[in-house]
PDB file of N, CA and C in Angstrom:
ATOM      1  N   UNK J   1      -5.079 -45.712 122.501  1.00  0.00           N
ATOM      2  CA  UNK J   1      -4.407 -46.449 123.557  1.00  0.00           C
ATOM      3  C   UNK J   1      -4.453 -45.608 124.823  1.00  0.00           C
ATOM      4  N   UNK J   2      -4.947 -46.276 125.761  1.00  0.00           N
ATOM      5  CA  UNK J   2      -5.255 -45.798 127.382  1.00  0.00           C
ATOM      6  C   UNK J   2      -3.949 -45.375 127.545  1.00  0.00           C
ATOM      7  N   UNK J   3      -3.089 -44.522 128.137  1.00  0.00           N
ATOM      8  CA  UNK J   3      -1.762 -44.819 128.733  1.00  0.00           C
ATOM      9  C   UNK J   3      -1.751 -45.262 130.040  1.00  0.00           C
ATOM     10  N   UNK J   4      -3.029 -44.702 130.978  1.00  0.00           N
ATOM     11  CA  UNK J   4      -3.178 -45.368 132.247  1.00  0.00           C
ATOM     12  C   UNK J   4      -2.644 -46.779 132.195  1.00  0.00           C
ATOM     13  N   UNK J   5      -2.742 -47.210 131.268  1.00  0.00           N
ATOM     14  CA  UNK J   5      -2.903 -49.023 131.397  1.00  0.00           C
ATOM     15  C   UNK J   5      -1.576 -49.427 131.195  1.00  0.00           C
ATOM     16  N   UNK J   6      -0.776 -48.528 130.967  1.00  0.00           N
ATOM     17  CA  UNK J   6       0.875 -49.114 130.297  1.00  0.00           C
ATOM     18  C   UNK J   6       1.507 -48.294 131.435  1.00  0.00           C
ATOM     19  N   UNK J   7       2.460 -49.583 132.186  1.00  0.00           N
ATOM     20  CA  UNK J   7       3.284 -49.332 133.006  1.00  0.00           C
ATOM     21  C   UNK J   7       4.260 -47.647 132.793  1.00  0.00           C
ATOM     22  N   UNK J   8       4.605 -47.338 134.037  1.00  0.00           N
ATOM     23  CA  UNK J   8       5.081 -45.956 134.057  1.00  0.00           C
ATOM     24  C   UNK J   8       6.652 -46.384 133.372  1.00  0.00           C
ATOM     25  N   UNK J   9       7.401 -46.753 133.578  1.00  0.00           N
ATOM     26  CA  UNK J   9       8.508 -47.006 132.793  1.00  0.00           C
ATOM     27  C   UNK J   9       8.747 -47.185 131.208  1.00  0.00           C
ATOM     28  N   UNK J  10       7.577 -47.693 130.522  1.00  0.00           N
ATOM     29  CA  UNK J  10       7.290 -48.261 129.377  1.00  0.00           C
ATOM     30  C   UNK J  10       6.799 -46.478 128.924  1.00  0.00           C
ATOM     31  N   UNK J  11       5.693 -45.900 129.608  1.00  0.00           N
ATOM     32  CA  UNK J  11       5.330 -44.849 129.266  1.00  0.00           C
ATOM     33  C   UNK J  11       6.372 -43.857 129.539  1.00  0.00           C
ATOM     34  N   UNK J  12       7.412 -42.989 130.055  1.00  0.00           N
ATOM     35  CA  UNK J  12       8.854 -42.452 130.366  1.00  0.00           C
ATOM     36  C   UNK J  12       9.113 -43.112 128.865  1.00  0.00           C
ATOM     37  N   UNK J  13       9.691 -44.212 128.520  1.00  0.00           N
ATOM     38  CA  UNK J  13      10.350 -44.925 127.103  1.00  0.00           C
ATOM     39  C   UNK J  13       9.608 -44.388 126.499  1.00  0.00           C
ATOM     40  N   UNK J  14       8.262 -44.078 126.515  1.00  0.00           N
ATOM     41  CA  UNK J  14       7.950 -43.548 124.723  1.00  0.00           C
ATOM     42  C   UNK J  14       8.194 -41.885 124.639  1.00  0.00           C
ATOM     43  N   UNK J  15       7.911 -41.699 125.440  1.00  0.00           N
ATOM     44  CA  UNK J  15       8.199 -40.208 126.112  1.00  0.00           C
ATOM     45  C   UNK J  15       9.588 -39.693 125.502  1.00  0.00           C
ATOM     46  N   UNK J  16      10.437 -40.603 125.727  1.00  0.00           N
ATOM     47  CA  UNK J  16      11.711 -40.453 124.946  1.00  0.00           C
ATOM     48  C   UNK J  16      12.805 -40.592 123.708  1.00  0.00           C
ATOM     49  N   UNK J  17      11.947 -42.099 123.306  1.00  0.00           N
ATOM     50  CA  UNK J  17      11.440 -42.076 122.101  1.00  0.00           C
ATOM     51  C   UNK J  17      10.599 -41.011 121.031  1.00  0.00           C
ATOM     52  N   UNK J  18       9.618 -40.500 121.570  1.00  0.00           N
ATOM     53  CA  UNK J  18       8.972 -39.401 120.837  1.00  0.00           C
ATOM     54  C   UNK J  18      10.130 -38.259 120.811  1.00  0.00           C
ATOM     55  N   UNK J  19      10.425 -37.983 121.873  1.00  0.00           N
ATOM     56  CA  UNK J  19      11.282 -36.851 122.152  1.00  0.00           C
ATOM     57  C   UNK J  19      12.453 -36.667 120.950  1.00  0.00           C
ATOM     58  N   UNK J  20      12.890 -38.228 120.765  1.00  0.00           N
ATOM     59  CA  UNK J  20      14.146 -38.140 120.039  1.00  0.00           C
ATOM     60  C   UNK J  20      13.790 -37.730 118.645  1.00  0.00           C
ATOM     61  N   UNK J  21      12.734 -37.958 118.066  1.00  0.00           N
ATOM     62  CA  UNK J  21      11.647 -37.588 116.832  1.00  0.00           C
ATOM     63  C   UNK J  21      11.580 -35.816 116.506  1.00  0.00           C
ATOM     64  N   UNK J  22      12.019 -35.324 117.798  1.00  0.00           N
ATOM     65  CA  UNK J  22      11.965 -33.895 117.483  1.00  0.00           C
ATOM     66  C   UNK J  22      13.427 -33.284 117.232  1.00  0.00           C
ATOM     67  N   UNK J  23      13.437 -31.982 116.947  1.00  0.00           N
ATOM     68  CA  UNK J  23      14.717 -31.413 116.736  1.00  0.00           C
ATOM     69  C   UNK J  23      15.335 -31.521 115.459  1.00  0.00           C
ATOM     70  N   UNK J  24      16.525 -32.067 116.092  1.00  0.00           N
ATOM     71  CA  UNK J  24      17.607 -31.839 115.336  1.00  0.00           C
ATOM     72  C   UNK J  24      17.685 -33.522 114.570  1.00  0.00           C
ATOM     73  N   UNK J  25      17.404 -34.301 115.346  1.00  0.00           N
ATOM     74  CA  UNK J  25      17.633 -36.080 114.730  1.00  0.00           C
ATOM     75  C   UNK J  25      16.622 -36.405 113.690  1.00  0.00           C
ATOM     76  N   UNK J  26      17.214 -35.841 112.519  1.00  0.00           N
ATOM     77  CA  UNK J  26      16.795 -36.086 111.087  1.00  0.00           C
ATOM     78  C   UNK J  26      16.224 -37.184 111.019  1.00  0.00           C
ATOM     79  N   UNK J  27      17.281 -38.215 110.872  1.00  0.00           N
ATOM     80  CA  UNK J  27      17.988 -39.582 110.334  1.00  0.00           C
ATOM     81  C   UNK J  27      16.427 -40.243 111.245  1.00  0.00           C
ATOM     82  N   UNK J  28      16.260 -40.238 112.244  1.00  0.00           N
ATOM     83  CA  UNK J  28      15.320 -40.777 113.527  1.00  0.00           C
ATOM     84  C   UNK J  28      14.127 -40.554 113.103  1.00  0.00           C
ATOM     85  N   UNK J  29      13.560 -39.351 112.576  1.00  0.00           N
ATOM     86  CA  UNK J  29      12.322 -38.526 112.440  1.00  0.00           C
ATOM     87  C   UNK J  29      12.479 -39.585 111.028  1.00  0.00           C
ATOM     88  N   UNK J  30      13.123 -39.306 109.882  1.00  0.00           N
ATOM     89  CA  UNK J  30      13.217 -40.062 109.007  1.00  0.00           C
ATOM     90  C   UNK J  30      12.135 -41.544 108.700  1.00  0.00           C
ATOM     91  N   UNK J  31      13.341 -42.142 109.834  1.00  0.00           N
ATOM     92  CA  UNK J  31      13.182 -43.906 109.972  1.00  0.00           C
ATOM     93  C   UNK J  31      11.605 -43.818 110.538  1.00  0.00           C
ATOM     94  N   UNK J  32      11.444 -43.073 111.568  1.00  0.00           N
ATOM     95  CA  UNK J  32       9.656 -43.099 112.467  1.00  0.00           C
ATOM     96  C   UNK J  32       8.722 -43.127 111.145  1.00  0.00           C
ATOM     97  N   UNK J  33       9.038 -42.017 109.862  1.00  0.00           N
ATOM     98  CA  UNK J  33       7.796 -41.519 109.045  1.00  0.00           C
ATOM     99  C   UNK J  33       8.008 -42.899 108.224  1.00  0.00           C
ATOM    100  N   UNK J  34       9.182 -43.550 107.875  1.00  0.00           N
ATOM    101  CA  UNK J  34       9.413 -44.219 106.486  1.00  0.00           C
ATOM    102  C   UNK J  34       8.147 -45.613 107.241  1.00  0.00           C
ATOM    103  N   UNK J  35       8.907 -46.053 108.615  1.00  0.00           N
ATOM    104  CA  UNK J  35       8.606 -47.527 109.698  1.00  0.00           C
ATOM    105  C   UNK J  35       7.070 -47.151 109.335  1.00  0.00           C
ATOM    106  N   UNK J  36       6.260 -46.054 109.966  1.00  0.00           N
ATOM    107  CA  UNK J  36       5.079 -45.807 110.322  1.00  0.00           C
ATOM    108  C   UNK J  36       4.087 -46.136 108.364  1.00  0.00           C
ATOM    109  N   UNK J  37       4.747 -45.530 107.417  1.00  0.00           N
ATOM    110  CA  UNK J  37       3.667 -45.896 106.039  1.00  0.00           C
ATOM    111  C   UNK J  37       3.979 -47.165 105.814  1.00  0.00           C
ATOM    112  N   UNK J  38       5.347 -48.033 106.215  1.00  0.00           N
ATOM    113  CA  UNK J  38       5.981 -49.546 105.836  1.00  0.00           C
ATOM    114  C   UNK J  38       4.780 -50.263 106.903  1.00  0.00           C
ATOM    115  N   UNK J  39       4.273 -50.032 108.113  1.00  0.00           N
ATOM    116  CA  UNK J  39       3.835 -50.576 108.912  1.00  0.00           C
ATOM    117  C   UNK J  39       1.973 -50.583 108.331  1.00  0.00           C
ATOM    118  N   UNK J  40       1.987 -49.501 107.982  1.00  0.00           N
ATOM    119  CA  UNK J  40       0.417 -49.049 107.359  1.00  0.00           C
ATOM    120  C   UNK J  40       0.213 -50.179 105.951  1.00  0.00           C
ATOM    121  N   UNK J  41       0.998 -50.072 105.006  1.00  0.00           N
ATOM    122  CA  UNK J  41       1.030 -51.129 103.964  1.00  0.00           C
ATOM    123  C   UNK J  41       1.384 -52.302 104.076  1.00  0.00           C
ATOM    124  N   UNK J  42       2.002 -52.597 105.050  1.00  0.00           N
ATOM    125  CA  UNK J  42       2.199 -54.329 105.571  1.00  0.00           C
ATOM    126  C   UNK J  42       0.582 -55.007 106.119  1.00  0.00           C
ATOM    127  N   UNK J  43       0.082 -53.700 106.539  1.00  0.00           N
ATOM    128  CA  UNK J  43      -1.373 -54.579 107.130  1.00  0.00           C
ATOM    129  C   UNK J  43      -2.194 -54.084 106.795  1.00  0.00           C
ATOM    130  N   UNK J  44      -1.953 -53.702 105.320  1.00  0.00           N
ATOM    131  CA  UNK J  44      -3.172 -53.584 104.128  1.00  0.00           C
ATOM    132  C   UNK J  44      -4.161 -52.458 104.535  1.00  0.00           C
ATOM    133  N   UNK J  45      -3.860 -51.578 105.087  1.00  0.00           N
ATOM    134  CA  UNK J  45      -4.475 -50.541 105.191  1.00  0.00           C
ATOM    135  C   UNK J  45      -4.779 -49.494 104.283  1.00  0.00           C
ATOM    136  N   UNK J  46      -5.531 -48.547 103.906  1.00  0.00           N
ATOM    137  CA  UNK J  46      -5.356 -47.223 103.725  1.00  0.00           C
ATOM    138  C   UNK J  46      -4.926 -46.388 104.534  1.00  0.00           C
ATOM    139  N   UNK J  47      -5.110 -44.834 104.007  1.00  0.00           N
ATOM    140  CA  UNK J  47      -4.528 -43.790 105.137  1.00  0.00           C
ATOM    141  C   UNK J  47      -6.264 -43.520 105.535  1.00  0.00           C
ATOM    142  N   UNK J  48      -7.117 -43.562 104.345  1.00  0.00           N
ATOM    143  CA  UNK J  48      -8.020 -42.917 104.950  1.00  0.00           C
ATOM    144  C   UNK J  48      -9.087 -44.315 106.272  1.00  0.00           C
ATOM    145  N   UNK J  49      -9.040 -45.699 106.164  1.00  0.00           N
ATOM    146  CA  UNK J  49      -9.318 -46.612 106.847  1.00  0.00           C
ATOM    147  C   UNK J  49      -8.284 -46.004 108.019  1.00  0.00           C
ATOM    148  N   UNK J  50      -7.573 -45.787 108.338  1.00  0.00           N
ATOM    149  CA  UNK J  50      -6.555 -45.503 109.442  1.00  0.00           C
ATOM    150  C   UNK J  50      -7.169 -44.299 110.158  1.00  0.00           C
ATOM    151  N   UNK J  51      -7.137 -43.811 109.336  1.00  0.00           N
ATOM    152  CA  UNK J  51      -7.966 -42.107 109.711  1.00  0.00           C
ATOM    153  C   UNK J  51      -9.211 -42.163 110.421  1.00  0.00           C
ATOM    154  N   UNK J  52     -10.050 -43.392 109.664  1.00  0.00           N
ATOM    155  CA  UNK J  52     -11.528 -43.392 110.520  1.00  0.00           C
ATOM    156  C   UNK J  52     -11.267 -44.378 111.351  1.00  0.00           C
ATOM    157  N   UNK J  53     -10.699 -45.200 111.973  1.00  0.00           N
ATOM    158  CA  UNK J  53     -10.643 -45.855 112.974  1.00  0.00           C
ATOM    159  C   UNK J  53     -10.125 -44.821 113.997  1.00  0.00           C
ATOM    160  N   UNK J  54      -8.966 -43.970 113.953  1.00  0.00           N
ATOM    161  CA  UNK J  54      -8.428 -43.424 114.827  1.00  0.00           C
ATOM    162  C   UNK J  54      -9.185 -41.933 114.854  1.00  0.00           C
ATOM    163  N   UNK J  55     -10.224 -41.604 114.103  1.00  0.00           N
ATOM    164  CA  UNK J  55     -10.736 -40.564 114.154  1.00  0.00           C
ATOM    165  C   UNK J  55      -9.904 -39.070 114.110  1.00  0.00           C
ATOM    166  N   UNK J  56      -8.971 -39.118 113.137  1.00  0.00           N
ATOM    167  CA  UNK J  56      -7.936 -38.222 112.558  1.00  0.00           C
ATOM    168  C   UNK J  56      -8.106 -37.919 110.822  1.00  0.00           C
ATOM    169  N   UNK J  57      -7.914 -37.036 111.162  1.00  0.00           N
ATOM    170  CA  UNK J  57      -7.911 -36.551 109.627  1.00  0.00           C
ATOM    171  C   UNK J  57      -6.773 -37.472 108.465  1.00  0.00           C
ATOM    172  N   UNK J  58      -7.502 -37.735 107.275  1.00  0.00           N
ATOM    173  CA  UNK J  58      -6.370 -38.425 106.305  1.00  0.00           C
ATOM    174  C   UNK J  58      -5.272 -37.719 106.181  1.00  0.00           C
ATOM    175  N   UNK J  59      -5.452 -36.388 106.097  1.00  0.00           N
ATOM    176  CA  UNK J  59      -4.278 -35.565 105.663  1.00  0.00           C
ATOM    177  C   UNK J  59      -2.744 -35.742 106.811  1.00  0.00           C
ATOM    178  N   UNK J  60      -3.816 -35.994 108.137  1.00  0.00           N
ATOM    179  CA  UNK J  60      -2.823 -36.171 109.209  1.00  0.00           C
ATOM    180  C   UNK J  60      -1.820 -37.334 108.690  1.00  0.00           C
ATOM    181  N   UNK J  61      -2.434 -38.538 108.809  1.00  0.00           N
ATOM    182  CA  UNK J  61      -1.749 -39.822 108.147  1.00  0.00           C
ATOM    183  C   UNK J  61      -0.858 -39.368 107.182  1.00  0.00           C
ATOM    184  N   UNK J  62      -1.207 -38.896 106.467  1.00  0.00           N
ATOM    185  CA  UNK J  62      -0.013 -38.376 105.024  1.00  0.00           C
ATOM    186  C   UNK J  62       0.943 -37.544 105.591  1.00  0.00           C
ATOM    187  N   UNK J  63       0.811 -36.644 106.710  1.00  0.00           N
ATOM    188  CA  UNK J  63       1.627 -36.083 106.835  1.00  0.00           C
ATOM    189  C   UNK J  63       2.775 -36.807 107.854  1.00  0.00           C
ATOM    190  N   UNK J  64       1.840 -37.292 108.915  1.00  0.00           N
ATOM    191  CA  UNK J  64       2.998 -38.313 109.815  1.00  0.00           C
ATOM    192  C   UNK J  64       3.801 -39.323 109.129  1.00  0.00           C
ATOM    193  N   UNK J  65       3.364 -39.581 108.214  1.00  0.00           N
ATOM    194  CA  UNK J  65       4.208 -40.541 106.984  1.00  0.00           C
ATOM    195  C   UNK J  65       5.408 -39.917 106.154  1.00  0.00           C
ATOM    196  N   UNK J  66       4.964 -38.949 105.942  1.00  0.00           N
ATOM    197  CA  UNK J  66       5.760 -38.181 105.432  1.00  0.00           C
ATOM    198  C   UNK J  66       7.232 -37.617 106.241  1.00  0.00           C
ATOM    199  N   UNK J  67       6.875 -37.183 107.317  1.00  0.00           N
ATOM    200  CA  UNK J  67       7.356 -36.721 108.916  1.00  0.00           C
ATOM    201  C   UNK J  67       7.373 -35.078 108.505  1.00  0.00           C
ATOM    202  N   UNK J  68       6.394 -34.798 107.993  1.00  0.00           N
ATOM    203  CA  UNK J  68       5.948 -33.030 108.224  1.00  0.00           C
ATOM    204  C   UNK J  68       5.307 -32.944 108.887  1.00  0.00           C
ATOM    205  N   UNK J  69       4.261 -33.872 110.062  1.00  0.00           N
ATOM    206  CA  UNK J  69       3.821 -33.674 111.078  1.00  0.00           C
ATOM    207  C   UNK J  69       4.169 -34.939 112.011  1.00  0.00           C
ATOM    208  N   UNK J  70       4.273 -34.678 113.436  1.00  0.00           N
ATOM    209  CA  UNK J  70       4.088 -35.657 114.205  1.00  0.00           C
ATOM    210  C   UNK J  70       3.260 -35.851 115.675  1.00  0.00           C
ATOM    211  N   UNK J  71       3.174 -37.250 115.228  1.00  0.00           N
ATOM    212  CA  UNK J  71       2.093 -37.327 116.272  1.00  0.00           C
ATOM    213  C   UNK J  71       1.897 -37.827 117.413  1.00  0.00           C
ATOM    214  N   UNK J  72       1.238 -37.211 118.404  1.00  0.00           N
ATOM    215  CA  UNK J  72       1.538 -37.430 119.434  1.00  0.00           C
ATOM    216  C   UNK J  72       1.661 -38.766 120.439  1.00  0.00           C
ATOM    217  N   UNK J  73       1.738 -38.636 121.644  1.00  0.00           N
ATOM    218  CA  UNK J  73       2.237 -40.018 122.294  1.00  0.00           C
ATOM    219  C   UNK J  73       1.044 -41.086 121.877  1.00  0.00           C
ATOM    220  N   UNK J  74       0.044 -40.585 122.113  1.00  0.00           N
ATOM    221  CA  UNK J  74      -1.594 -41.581 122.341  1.00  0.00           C
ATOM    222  C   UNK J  74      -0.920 -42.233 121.171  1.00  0.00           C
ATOM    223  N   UNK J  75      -1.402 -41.513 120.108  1.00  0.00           N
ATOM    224  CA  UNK J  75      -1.942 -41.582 118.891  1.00  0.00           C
ATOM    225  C   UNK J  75      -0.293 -42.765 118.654  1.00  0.00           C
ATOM    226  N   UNK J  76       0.995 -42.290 118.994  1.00  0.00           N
ATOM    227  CA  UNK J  76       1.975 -43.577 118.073  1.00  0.00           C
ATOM    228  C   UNK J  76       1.487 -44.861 118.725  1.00  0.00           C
ATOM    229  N   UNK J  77       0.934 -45.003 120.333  1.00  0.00           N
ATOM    230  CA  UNK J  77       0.243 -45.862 120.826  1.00  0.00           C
ATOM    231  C   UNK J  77      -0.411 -46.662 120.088  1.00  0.00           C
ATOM    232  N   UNK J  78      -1.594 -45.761 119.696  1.00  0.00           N
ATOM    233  CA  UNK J  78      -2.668 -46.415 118.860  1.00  0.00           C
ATOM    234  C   UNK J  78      -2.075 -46.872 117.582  1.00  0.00           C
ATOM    235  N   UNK J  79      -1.454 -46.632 116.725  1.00  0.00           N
ATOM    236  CA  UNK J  79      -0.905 -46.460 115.644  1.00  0.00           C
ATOM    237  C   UNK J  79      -0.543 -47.880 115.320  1.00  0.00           C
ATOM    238  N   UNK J  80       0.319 -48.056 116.441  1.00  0.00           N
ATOM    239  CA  UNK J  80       1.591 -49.169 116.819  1.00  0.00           C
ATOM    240  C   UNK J  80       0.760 -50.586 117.172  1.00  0.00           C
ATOM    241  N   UNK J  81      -0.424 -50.215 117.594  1.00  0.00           N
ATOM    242  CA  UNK J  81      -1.890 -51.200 118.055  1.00  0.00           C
ATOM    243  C   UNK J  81      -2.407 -51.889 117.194  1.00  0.00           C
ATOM    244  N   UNK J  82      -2.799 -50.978 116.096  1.00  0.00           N
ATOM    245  CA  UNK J  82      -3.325 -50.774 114.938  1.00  0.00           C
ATOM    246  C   UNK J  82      -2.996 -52.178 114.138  1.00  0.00           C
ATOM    247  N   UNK J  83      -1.882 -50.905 113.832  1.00  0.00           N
ATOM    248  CA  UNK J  83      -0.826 -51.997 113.220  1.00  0.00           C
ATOM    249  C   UNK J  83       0.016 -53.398 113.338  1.00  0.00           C
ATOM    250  N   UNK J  84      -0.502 -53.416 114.494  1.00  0.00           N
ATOM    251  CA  UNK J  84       0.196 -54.606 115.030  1.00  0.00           C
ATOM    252  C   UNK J  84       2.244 -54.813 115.654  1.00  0.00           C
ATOM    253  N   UNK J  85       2.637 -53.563 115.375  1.00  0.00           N
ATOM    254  CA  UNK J  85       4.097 -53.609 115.458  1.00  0.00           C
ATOM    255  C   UNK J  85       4.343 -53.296 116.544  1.00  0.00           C
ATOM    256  N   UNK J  86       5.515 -52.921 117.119  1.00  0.00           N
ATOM    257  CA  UNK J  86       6.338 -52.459 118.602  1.00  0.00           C
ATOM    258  C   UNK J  86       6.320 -51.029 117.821  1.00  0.00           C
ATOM    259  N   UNK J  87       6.499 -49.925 119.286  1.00  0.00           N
ATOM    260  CA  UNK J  87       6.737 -48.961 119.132  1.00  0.00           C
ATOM    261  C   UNK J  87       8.379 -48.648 118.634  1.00  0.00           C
ATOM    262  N   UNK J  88       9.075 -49.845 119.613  1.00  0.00           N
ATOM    263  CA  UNK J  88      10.801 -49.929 119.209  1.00  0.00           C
ATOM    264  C   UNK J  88      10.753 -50.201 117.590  1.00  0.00           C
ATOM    265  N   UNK J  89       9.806 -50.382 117.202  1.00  0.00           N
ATOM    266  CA  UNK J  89      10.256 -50.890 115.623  1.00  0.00           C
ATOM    267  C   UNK J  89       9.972 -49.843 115.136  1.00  0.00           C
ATOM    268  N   UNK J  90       9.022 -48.843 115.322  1.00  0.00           N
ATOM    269  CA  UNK J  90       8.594 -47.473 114.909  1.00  0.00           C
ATOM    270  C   UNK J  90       9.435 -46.416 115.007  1.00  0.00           C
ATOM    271  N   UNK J  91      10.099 -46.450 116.109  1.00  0.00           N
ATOM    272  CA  UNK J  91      11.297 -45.574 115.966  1.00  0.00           C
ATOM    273  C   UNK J  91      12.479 -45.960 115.476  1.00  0.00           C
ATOM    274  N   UNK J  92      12.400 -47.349 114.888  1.00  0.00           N
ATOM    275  CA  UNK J  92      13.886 -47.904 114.437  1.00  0.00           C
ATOM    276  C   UNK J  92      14.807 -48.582 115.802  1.00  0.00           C
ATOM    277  N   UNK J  93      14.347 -48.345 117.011  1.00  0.00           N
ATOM    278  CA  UNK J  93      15.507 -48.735 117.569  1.00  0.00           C
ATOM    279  C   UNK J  93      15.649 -50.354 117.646  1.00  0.00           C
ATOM    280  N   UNK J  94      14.486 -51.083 117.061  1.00  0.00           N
ATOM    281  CA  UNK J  94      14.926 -52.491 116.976  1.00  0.00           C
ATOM    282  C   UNK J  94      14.894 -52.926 115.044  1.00  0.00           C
ATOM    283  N   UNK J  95      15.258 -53.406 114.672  1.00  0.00           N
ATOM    284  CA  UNK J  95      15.294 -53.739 113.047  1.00  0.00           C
ATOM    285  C   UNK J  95      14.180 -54.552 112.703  1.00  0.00           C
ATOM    286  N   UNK J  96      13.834 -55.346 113.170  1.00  0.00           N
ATOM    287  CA  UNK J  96      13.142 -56.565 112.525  1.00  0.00           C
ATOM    288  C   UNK J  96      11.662 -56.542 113.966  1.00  0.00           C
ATOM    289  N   UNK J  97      10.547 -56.846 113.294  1.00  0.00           N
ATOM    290  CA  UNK J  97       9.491 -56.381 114.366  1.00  0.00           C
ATOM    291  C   UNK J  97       8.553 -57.760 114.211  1.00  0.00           C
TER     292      UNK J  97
END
């Protein structure tokens, strides 16, 4: 996902969104890894089909799923593309996507 192409306000929101993914907010990092493999198996994916479209390693996928790694802004972009979902649904802050 270009970010050029996504309004500056929308891009700031993921910015902060990601942000909240780090640290100390378990519970958040949590919901991102659980949303992100729920979002991967809703649209019949693999990790490793995910991997070669986005040109990332499988292991990456397993791990952002997991939430022992995370990934960066582009990439939840693409992810969220991919998959077809909102990024708000990826971080949990909306329930139903």
């Amino acid at each position: 996902m270009e970010l050029s192409n996504v309004p500056k306000k929308r891009v700031l929101y993921y910015k902060m969104c990601y942000n909240r993914t780090k640290g100390s907010d378990k519970m958040f990092k949590e919901t991102f890894a659980a949303n992100l493999k729920r979002a991967r198996e809703n649209a019949g994916y693999t990790q490793q089909y995910v991997a070669d479209v986005l040109s990332i390693s499988r292991t990456n996928i397993g791990k952002y799923e997991s939430g022992a790694l995370e990934p960066n802004i582009e990439t939840i972009g693409e992810l969220a593309e991919l998959y077809k979902v909102t990024t708000d649904w990826l971080f949990g802050i909306i329930k139903n996507n």
